[in-house]
Every structure is written in structure tokens, then in C-alpha cells.
């Protein structure tokens, strides 16, 4: 199979347009209804959402690396520091950070090696293992949080108006609600 | 060091508030100006952005797993399918997908093993290696794209109005522009 290629334009990742001029020359996907490809504004909004998040995560990760942390480490530290006794059941921590138990387990092992958290099993509680913030983990989140909030301001929050922040929260609320209902 | 804990509220990941009542009882971070913690609306918008993206990525990843792909695989396939000759220099592909060369290299190795892409070195071009879409990769993106766009619609686009999509794109534009200028 060989196909003519049209011009590719800029190589920005688009995930939802017809891939590579799929629909040219009357070609259609076999055994499918016509897909509802995104309109121009839908495409722009979707790309902006993806690009903003990906670039932002990359930047925040770099800023946190100064302190030997990833954004995922930071999220774990915040969750534990906000929980009674600085501890959470592993299954609850996996839910709170939206990841699988096995992926969380690998991450906790790395953070354990760095002395930030410890695992505890409770003899009275058969519902599993807990992750607990260590003194070093607690000192770390206290030290890093002011720097992290400064990064979040510099690269995101302070670039938007309060009205835009409100609109963003309003727009995302049904998305978050819908996706949580699926989990 | 031992501290009293106040109530923790719901264990939603917040990355930018004072961690665990840090500022209570007149405690302050040492050697720091007072951090500019996020206001309520800023906090809500930031959490909504994080939650929406994380939940959405999780869901799209699950939907793509039906076809043996991750969202990262899909992004690579789209980039290559949109490029002349279905090929991109590895360094350009790393830039386009906002990741390090080494991380991309691992991913391309996995996709090579799955028969989706191939590596090529060009004797005439000393600027490095190319990633090229295989026939199987090209057939895969054509087959999967209609399903992926349906997922994106169901879990994101169709939950927002056109006005909200426009506002989102407008709000994110300066963020994307700022972050690209740093790279």
C-alpha cells in the first residue's frame, strides 16, 4: 500500500483530526459510520488543553527536580500531609492520585528508598498496607511547597484573569464529574 | 518533631495550598518571604485543570488499550502520519511530543517491537536517526482514529459548549506561548 502525502503543516500533535488526509479521494474507513471529526474550534481547544497540560507538567517537573522530586512524588507528599496521622491506605492513595495499585506501589518503593515515606502494615486492620509520611518527607513538603506554588503562579495562574479561572473551573466541572462517575 | 493535625477534609490532591496547616500557630517557613498561596478561586481552577487532565488521560488510555496502544503511542502515530514520508527525525519527534530523547527512544523501541514504527539511519544525513511509520502503523492509526475521536467527544468535547471551548483556547494560549518560549 502506497499513498500520496499532502503537505503536513506544522508537526503539532493532533489526536483527533482525520489522520493524514484519510478522507481524501473519497476514501472512507471500512465498516464504520462516518466519524464525527472535531471542528476547527473543537480541535483548537483540544490541542490547547493538551499542549498547556503537557508543557506545564514538563516545566513543574523540572522545577521540582531541583529538590529531587517529580510532580508525582509531590502529589503523594501533599496527599499524605493532608491526611490524619500523615498516613493513607495504599488503595485510597491510588484512588486519590488516579493510578493503579501496581504503579503506585513502584512509586512508593522509590520514595521509600529516598526516605520520604514508609510502608506500614496494621495487624488490627486486614484491609492492607498504609503509606506514611516520614519526618524527612514532612520536612521536604514544607520546604518545597513555597517554591512549587511560585512555579504554578509563574507558569499558569498569574497568566490568567480571575474571570478566566472561574470559566475554566466551570467548564471542567462536568468533565470531572462525568469521568469520576466512570471510575 | 511531632505536630497536631487538623481535620484533613477530602483527600483531593492539592499541590499549592499551605501543606498540612503549615501556617498555623504563627509558624512560618524559615528564610522565605511569605509564599503567595493560591486564593480559593485559583485553587479551584488549578485543581479542576489537574483533575480533568488526569482523569481524561486515564480514560483515553483505557479506551486505546483496546487496540493495544497508549495515549503516548497514539501521539507518536499521529505525528508520523502527518509528516512527509511518514517519517520524522528523532530529535524533532522528541520536541513535538515534549519529551527527552532518551524517553522517546525507549518508547520507539517498544513500538518497534510491536511493528508500528521502524528506525532508519540515513547515510547522507549525519543529523541522526529517523522514526518511520510502518504499513502496520499506518493501518493502525487509520483504524483507531475514529474510535479515539469518539472517546475525546464523549469524555470532553461534547460536555462543553462552543463558547466554553473558545474561552478555554483563549485562556490557554498565553500559557502555551509562555511555556514554549522557555524550552
JSON list of C-alpha atoms in Angstrom, two decimals, chain B residues 17 49 54 125 162 179:
[
{"chain": "B", "resi": 17, "resn": "UNK", "atom": "CA", "xyz": [-2.13, 25.24, 49.41]},
{"chain": "B", "resi": 49, "resn": "UNK", "atom": "CA", "xyz": [-7.33, 21.61, 35.47]},
{"chain": "B", "resi": 54, "resn": "UNK", "atom": "CA", "xyz": [-5.53, 13.30, 34.79]},
{"chain": "B", "resi": 125, "resn": "UNK", "atom": "CA", "xyz": [22.34, 12.83, 6.71]},
{"chain": "B", "resi": 162, "resn": "UNK", "atom": "CA", "xyz": [-18.63, 26.15, 21.83]},
{"chain": "B", "resi": 179, "resn": "UNK", "atom": "CA", "xyz": [5.99, 27.75, 28.21]}
]
